Short mmCIF file of C-alpha atoms and ligand atoms in Angstrom, two decimals:
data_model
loop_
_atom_site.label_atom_id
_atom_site.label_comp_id
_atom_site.label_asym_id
_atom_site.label_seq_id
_atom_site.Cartn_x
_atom_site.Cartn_y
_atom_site.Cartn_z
CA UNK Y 1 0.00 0.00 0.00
CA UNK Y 2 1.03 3.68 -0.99
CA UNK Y 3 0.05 6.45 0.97
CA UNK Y 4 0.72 9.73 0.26
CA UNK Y 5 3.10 12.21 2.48
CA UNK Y 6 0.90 14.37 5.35
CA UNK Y 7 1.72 16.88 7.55
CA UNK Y 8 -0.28 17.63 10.66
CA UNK Y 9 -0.73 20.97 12.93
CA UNK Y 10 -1.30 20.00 16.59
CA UNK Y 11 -1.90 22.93 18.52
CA UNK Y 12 -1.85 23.03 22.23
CA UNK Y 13 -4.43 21.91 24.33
CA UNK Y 14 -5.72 23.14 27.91
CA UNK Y 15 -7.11 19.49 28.82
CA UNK Y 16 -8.14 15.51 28.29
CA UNK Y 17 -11.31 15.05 28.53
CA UNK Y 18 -14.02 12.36 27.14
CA UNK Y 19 -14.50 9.02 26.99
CA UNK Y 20 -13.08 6.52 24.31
CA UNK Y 21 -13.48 3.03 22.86
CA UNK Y 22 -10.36 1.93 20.85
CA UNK Y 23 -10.07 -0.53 17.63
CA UNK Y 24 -8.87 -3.82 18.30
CA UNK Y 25 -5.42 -4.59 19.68
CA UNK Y 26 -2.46 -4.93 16.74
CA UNK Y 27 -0.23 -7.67 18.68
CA UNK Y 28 -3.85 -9.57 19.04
CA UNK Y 29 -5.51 -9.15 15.44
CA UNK Y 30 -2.26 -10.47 14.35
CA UNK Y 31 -3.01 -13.96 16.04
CA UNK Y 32 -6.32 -14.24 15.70
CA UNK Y 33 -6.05 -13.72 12.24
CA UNK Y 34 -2.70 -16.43 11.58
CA UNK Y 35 -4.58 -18.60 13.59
CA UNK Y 36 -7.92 -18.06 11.79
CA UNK Y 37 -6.49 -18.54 8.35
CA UNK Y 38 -4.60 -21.62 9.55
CA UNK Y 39 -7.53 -23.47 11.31
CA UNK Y 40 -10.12 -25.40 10.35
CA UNK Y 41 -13.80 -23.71 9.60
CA UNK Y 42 -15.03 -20.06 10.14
CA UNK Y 43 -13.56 -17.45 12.08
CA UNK Y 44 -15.62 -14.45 13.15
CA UNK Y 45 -13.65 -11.08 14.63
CA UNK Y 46 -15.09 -7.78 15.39
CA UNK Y 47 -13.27 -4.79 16.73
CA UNK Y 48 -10.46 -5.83 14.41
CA UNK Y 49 -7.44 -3.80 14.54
CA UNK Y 50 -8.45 -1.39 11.85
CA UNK Y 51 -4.40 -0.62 11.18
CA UNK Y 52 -2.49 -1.04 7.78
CA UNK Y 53 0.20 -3.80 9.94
CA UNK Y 54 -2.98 -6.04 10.19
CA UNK Y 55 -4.50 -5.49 6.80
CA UNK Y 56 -0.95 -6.91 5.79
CA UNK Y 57 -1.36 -9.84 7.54
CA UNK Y 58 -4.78 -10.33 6.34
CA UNK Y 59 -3.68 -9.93 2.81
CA UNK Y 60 -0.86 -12.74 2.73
CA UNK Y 61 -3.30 -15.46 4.46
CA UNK Y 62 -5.83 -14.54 1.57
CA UNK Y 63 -2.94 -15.05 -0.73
CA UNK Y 64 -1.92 -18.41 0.79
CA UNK Y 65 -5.55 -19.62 0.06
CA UNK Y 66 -7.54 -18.69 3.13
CA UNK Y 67 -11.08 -17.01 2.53
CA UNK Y 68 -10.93 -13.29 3.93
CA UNK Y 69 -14.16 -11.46 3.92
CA UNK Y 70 -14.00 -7.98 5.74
CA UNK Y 71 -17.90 -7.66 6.85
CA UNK Y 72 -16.79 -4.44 8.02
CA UNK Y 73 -14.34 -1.74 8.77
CA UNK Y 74 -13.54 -3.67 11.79
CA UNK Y 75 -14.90 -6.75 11.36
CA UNK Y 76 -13.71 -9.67 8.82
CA UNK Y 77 -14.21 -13.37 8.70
CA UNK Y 78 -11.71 -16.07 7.85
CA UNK Y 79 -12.37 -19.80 6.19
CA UNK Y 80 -9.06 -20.98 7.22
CA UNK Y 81 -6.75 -23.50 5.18
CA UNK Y 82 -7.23 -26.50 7.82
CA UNK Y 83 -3.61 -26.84 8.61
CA UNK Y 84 -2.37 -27.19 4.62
CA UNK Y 85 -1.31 -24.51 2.43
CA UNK Y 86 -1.49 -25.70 -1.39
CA UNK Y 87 2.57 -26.20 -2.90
CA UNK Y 88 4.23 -23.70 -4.54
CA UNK Y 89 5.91 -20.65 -5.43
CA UNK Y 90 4.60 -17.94 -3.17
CA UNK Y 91 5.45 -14.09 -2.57
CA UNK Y 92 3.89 -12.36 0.73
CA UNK Y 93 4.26 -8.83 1.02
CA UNK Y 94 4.30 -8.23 4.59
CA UNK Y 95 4.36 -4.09 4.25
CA UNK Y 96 5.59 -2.17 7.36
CA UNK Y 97 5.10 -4.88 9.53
CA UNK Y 98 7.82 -6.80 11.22
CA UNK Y 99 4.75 -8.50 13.84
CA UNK Y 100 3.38 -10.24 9.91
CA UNK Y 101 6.85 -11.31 8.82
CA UNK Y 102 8.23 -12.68 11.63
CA UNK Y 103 5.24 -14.98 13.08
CA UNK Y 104 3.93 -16.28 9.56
CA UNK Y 105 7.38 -17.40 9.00
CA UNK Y 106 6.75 -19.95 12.18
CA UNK Y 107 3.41 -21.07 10.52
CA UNK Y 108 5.26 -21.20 7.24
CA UNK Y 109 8.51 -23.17 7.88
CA UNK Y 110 7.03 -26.54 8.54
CA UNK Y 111 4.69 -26.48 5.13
CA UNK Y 112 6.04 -27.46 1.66
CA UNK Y 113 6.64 -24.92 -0.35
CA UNK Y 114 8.65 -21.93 -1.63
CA UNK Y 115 8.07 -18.62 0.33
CA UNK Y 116 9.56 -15.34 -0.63
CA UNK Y 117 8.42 -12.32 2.30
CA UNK Y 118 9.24 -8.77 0.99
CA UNK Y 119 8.57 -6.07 3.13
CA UNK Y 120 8.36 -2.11 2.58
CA UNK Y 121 12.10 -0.48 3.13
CA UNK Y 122 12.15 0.23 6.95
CA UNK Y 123 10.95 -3.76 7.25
CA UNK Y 124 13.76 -4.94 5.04
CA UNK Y 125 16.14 -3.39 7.32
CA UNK Y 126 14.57 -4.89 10.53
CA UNK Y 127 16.73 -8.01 11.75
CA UNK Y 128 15.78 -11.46 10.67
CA UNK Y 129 18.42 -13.52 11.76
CA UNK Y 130 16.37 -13.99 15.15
CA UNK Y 131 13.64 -16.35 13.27
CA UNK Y 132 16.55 -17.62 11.00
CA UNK Y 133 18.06 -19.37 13.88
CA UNK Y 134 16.01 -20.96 15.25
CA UNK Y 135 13.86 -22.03 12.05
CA UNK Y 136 17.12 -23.78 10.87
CA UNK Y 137 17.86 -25.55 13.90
CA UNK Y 138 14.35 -27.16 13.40
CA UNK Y 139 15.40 -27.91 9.72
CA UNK Y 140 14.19 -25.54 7.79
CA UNK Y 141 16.18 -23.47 4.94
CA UNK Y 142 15.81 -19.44 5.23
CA UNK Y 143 17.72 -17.49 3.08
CA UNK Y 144 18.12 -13.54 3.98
CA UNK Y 145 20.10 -10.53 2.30
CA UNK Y 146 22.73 -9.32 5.23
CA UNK Y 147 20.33 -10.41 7.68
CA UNK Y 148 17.59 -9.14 6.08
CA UNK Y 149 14.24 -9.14 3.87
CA UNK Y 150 13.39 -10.59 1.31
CA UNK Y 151 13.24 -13.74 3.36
CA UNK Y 152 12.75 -16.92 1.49
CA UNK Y 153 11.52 -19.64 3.08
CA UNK Y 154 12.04 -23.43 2.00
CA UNK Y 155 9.57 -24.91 4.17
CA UNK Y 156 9.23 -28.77 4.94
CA UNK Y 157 8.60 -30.88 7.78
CA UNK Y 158 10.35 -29.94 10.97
CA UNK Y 159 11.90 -31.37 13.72
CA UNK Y 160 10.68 -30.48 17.34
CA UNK Y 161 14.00 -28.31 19.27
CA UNK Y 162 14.06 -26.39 22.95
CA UNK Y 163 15.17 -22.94 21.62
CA UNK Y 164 16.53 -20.08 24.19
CA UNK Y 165 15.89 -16.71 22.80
CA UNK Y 166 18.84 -14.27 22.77
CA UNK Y 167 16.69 -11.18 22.81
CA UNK Y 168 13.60 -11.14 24.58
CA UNK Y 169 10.93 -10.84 21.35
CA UNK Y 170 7.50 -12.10 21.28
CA UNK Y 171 7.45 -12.59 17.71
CA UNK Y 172 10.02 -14.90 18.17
CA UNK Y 173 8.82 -16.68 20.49
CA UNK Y 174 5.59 -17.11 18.69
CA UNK Y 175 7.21 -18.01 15.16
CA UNK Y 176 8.77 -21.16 17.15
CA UNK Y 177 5.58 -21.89 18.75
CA UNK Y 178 3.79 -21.68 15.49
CA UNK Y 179 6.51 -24.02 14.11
CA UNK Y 180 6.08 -26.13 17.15
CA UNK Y 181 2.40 -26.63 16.47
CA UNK Y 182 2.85 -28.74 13.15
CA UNK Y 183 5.65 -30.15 13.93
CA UNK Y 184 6.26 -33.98 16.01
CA UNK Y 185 7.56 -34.01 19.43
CA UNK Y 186 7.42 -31.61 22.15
CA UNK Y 187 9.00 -27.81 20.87
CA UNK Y 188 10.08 -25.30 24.01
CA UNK Y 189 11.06 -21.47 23.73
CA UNK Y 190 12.78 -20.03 27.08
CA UNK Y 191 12.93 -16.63 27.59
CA UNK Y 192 14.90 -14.65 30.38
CA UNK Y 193 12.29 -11.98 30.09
CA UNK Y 194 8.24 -13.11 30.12
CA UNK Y 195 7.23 -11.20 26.51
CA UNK Y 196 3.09 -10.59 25.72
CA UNK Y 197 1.98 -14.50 25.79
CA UNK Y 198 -0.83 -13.34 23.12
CA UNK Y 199 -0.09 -16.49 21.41
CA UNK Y 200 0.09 -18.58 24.13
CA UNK Y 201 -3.32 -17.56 24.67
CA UNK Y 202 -4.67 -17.63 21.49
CA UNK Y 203 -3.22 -20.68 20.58
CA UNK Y 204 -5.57 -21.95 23.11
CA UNK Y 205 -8.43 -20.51 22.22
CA UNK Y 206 -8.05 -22.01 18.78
CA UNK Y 207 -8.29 -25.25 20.83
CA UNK Y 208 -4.34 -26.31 20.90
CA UNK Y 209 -2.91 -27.57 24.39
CA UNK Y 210 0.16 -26.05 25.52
CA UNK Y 211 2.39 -26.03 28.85
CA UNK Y 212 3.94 -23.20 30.08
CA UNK Y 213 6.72 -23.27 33.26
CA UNK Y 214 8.23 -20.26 35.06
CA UNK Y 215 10.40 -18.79 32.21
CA UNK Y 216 9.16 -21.30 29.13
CA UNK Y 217 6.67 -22.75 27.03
CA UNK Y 218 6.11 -26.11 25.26
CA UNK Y 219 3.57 -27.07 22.38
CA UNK Y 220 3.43 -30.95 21.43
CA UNK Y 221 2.90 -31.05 17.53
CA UNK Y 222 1.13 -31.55 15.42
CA UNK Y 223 -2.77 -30.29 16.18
CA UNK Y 224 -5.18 -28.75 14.76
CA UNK Y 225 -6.77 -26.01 15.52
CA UNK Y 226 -10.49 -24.84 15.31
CA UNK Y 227 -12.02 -21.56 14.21
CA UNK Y 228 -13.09 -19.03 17.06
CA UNK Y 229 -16.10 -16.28 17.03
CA UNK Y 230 -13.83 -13.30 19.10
CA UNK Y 231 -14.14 -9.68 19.48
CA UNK Y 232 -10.61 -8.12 20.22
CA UNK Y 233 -9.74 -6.06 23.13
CA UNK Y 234 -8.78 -2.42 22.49
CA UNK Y 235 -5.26 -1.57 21.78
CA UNK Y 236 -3.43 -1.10 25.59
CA UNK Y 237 -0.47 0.38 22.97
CA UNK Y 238 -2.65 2.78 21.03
CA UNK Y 239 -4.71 4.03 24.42
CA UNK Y 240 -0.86 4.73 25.82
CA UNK Y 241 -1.01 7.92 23.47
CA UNK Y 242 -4.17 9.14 25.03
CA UNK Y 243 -3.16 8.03 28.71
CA UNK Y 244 -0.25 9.79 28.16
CA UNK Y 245 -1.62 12.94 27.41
CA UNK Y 246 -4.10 13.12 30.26
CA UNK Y 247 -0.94 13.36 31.93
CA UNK Y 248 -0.72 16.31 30.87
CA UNK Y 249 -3.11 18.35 32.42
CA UNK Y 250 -4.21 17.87 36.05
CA UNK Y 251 -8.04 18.11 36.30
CA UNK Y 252 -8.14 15.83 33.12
CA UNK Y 253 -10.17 12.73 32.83
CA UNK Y 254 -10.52 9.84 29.94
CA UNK Y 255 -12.19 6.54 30.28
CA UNK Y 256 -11.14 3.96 27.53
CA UNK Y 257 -13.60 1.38 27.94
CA UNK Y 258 -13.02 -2.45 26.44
CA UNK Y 259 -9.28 -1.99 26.80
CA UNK Y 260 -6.97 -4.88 26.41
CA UNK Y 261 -5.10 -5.65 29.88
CA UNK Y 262 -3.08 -8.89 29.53
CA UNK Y 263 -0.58 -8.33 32.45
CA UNK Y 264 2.31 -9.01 29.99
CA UNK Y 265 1.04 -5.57 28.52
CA UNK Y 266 -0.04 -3.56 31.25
CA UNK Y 267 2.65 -2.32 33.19
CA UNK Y 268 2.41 1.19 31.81
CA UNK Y 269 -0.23 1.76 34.52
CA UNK Y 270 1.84 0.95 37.37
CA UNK Y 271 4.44 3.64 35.41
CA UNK Y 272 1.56 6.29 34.94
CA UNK Y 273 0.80 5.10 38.72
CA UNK Y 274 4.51 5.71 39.73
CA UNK Y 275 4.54 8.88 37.93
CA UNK Y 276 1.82 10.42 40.03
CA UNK Y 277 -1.29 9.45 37.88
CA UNK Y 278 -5.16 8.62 39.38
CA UNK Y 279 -6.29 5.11 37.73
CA UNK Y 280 -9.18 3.53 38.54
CA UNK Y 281 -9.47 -0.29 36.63
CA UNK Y 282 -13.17 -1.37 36.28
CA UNK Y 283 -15.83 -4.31 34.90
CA UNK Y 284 -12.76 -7.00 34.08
CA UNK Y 285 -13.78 -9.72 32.59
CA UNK Y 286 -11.69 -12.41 30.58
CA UNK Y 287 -12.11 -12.87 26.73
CA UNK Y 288 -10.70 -15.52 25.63
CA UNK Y 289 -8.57 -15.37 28.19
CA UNK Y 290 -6.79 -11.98 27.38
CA UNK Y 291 -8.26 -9.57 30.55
CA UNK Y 292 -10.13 -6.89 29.01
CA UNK Y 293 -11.56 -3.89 31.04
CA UNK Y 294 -12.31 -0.02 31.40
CA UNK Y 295 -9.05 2.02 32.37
CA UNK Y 296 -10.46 5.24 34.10
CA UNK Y 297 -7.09 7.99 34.21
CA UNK Y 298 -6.80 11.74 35.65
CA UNK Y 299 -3.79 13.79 36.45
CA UNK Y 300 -1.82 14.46 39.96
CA UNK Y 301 -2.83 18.12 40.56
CA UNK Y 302 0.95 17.99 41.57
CA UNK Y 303 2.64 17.60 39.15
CA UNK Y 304 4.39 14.62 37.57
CA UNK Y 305 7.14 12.81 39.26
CA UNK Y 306 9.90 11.05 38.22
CA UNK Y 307 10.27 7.44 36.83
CA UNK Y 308 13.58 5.15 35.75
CA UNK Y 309 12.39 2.26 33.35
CA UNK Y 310 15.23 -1.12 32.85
CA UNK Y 311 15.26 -4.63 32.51
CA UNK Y 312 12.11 -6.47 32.39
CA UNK Y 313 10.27 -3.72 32.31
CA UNK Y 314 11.79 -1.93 29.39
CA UNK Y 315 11.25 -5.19 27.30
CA UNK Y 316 7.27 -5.44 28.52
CA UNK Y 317 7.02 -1.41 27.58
CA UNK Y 318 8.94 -1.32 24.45
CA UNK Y 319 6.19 -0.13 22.34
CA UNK Y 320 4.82 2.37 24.93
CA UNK Y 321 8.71 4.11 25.58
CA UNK Y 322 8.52 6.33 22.92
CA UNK Y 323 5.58 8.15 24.17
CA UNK Y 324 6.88 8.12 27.96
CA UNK Y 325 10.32 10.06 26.60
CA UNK Y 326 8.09 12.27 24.95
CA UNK Y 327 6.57 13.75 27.78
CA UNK Y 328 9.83 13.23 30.04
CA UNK Y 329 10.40 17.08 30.12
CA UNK Y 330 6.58 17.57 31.29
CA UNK Y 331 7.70 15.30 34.96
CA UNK Y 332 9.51 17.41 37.40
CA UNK Y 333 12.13 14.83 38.20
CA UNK Y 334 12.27 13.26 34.52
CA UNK Y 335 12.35 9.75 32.44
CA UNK Y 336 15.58 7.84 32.57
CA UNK Y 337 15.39 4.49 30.06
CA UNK Y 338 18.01 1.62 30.13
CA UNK Y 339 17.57 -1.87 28.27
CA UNK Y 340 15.97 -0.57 25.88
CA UNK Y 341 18.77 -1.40 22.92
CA UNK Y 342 15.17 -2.92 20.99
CA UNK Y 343 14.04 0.26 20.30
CA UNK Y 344 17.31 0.96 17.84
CA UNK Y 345 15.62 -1.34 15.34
CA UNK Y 346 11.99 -1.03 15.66
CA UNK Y 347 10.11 0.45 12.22
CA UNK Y 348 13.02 3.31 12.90
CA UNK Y 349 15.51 4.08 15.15
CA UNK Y 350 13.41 5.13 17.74
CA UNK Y 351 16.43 6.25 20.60
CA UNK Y 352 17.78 8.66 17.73
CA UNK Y 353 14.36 9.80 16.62
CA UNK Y 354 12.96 10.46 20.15
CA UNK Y 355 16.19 12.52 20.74
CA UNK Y 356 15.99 14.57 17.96
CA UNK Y 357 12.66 15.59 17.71
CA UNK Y 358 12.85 16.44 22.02
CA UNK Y 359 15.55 18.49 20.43
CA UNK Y 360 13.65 20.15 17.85
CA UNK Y 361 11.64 21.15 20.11
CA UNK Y 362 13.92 22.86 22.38
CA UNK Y 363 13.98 20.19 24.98
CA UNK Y 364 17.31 18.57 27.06
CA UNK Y 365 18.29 15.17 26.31
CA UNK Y 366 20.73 12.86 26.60
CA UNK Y 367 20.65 9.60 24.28
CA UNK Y 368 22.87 6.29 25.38
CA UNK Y 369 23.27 3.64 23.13
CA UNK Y 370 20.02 1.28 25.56
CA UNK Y 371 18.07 4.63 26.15
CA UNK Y 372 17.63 7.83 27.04
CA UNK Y 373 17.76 10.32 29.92
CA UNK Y 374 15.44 12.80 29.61
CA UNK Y 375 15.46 15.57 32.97
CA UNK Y 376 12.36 16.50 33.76
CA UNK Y 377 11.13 20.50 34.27
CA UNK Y 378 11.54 21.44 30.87
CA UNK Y 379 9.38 23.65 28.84
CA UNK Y 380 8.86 23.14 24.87
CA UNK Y 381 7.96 25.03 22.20
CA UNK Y 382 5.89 23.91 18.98
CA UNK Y 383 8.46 22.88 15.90
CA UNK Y 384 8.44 20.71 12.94
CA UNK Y 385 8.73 16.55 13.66
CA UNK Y 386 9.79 14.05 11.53
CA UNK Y 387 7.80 11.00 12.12
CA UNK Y 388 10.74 9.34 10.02
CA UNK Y 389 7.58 7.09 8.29
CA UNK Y 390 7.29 5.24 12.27
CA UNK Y 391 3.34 5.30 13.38
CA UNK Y 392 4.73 5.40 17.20
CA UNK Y 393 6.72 8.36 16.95
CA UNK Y 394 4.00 10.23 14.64
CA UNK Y 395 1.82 10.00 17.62
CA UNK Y 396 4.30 10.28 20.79
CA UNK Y 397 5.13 13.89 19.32
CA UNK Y 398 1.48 14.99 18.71
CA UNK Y 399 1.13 14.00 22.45
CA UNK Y 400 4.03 16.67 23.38
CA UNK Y 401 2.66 18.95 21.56
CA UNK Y 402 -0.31 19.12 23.21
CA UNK Y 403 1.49 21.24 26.26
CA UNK Y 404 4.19 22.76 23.60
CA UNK Y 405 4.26 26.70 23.11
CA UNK Y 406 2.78 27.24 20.12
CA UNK Y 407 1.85 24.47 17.23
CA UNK Y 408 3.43 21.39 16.28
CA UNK Y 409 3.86 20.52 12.30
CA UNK Y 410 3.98 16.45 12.65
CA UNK Y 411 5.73 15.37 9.39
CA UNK Y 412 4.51 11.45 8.27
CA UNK Y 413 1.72 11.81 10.21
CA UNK Y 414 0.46 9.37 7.55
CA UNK Y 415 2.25 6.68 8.97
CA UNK Y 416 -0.25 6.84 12.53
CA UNK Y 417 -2.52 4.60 10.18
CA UNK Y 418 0.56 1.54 10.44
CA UNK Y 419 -1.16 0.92 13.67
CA UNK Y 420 -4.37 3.80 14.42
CA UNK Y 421 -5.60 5.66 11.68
CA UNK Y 422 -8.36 7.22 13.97
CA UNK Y 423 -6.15 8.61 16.15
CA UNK Y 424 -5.78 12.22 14.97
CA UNK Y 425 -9.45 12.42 14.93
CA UNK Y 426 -10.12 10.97 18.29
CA UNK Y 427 -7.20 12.86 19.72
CA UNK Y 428 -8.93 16.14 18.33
CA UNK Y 429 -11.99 14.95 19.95
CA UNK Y 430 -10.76 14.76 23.50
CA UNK Y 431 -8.91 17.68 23.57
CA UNK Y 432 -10.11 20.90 24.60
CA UNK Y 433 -8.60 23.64 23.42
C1 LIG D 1 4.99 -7.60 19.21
C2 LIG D 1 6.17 -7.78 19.91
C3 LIG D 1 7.15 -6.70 20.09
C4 LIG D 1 6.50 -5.33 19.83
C5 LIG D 1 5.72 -5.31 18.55
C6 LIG D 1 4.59 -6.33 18.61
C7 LIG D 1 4.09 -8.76 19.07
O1 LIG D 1 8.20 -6.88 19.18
O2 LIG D 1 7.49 -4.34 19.81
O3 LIG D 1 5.15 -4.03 18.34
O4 LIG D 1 2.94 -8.58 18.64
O5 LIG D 1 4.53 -9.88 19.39
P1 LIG D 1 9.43 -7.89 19.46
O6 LIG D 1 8.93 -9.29 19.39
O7 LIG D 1 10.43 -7.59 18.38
O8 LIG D 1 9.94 -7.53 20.82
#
């Protein structure tokens, strides 16, 4: 997909207000959908993620023979391939979206077949060598450009291995459990660092059986897996921009109602909570086992405090980082970030990009080569971003601007729709100005 370049103008705001219900969760649609197009019979989904990432995903299962009817703008039903995608030749473009590449490459590896994944240019840059690894060590051939896309696949069948990841990565986890799934014999991933277990989850939804231990995993292959009616929590990730700016302004207050709140996902509260913020969590109730609820947020009439984010929690917050630096210089004590290397090869560079665009607008920061300090006490003024074609930093600098001096011209603001391409209009609708 080609979208044209857009600029945006976010001017200041005086306050959050309002109440919101967000499209479907991206790491979640993702699943649901692989798993959909790979079981047997009909899937249903409503509140689908309504983001580009996802229509990518949905657009190489259709190509690998699954039926994919979009009923609506977030809605779609899947006739899935019952486990057996036909021989052959095949080329998946998986867009922006690392998420699409990396996990269909698990549900890939173990079929026969020729698979070629291309990917837009800021996704064949993104590292590959993770799925590579441990792919091969189950038997399969991958062949990548300097560790890159295009990624071609030589799937076949697979033996079962107990696979440590080096880098704590959900996707990679779930490309070996997707592997695992069709393949004989008992297939473990261990992790130092407990990533979103979305597909742990969803995996059993679909009907498979799997184990899990303190820090691993195991699936016994193969099963099958059944089709699922599910609607999908709202996007924790994408309500992190809104959150975020409620932090903003004390006397604000946003309810996001039918909000995703795995635990592997939700530790950005007990930041917002550390940093000073009022959260009230109501009606939880379990979908499908993924905890889904209403997040009710207002700011400390105080004043933001002061947070450090490392280790395991810089690996369960990687998506939501950019948006905490961003309004780092809004906290009187300020956001320091270590272990957070990740972020260097997200769908940009998102340490260097965070830095410079604080810069631009007239903030203090220092950038280290796992994160970023950034003092708190600052005051900004409105300038021009670059988004640098990465939905996550499109939005974490419209969120700045909201307390900026004077307007913000957000560069790429096209690229929001990657992930949320109602947020400008939903952000407009909860600020008051
Ligand atoms: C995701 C895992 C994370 C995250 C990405 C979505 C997922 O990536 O940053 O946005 O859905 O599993 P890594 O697996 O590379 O950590």
């Amino acid at each position: 997909m080609h979208t044209a370049v857009q600029e945006r103008v976010i001017r200041p705001a005086r306050n959050i207000v309002g109440s919101l219900r967000l499209p479907g969760d991206k790491s979640i649609s993702h699943r649901y959908a692989m798993l959909g197009g790979f079981a047997e019979g009909v899937s249903r989904f409503t509140n689908f993620s309504t983001g580009a990432d996802c229509a990518s995903t949905l657009a190489c299962l259709r190509a690998l023979g699954a039926k994919v009817n979009r009923t609506g703008a977030d809605s779609v039903e899947i006739t899935g391939v019952a486990g057996r995608v036909g021989r052959g030749d095949w080329t998946l473009d998986c867009g922006n979206s690392g998420s699409t590449m990396r996990m269909i490459s698990g549900l890939l590896a173990p079929q026969q077949g020729r698979f070629t994944l291309i990917g837009d240019a800021s996704l064949s840059q993104r590292p590959m060598e993770r799925i590579r690894k441990p792919l091969e060590a189950m038997g399969a051939r991958l062949t990548l450009t300097d560790g890159h896309a295009p990624l071609i696949i030589d799937g076949g069948s697979l033996k079962a291995i107990d696979y440590t990841t080096p880098v704590p990565s959900a996707q990679v986890k779930s490309c070996v459990l997707l592997a695992g799934l069709q393949t004989v014999g008992m297939t473990t991933v261990r992790e130092a660092v407990r990533t979103r277990d979305h597909s742990e989850l969803a995996l059993r939804a679909f009907g498979a059986t799997l184990t899990r231990a303190a820090d691993s995993v195991s699936i016994s292959g193969p099963q099958a897996l059944r089709a699922i009616d599910a609607e999908v929590p709202g996007d924790l990730s994408s309500a992190a921009f809104f959150l975020c700016a409620a932090m903003l302004f004390p006397g604000s207050n946003l309810v996001v109602d039918a909000l995703g709140l795995n635990p592997t996902r939700a530790s950005l509260l007990d930041v917002l909570t550390a940093l000073g913020a009022h959260i009230a969590v109501l009606n939880l109730e379990e979908k499908h086992a993924e905890l889904v609820g209403t997040v009710q947020i207002s700011a400390p009439d105080e004043g933001l405090g002061s947070t450090e984010i490392s280790g395991l929690l810089a690996a369960q917050l990687i998506d939501e980082l950019p948006v905490l630096a961003a309004i780092g210089p809004y906290t009187s004590g300020g956001i320091r970030i270590r272990g957070a290397r990740e972020l260097r090869v997200k769908e940009s560079d998102r340490i260097a990009l965070v830095a410079k665009n604080l810069r631009a607008m007239g903030a203090e920061v220092e950038e280290f080569e796992d994160g970023l300090d950034v003092p708190g006490g600052q005051t900004l003024h409105g300038a021009t971003i670059d988004a640098g074609g990465d939905h996550r930093i499109a939005m974490a600098f419209s969120v700045a601007a909201l307390r900026a001096e004077g307007d913000t011209l957000i560069q790429g603001a096209e690229s929001a729709a990657i992930s949320f391409p109602e947020f400008f209009d939903l952000l407009d609708r909860v600020a008051e100005r």
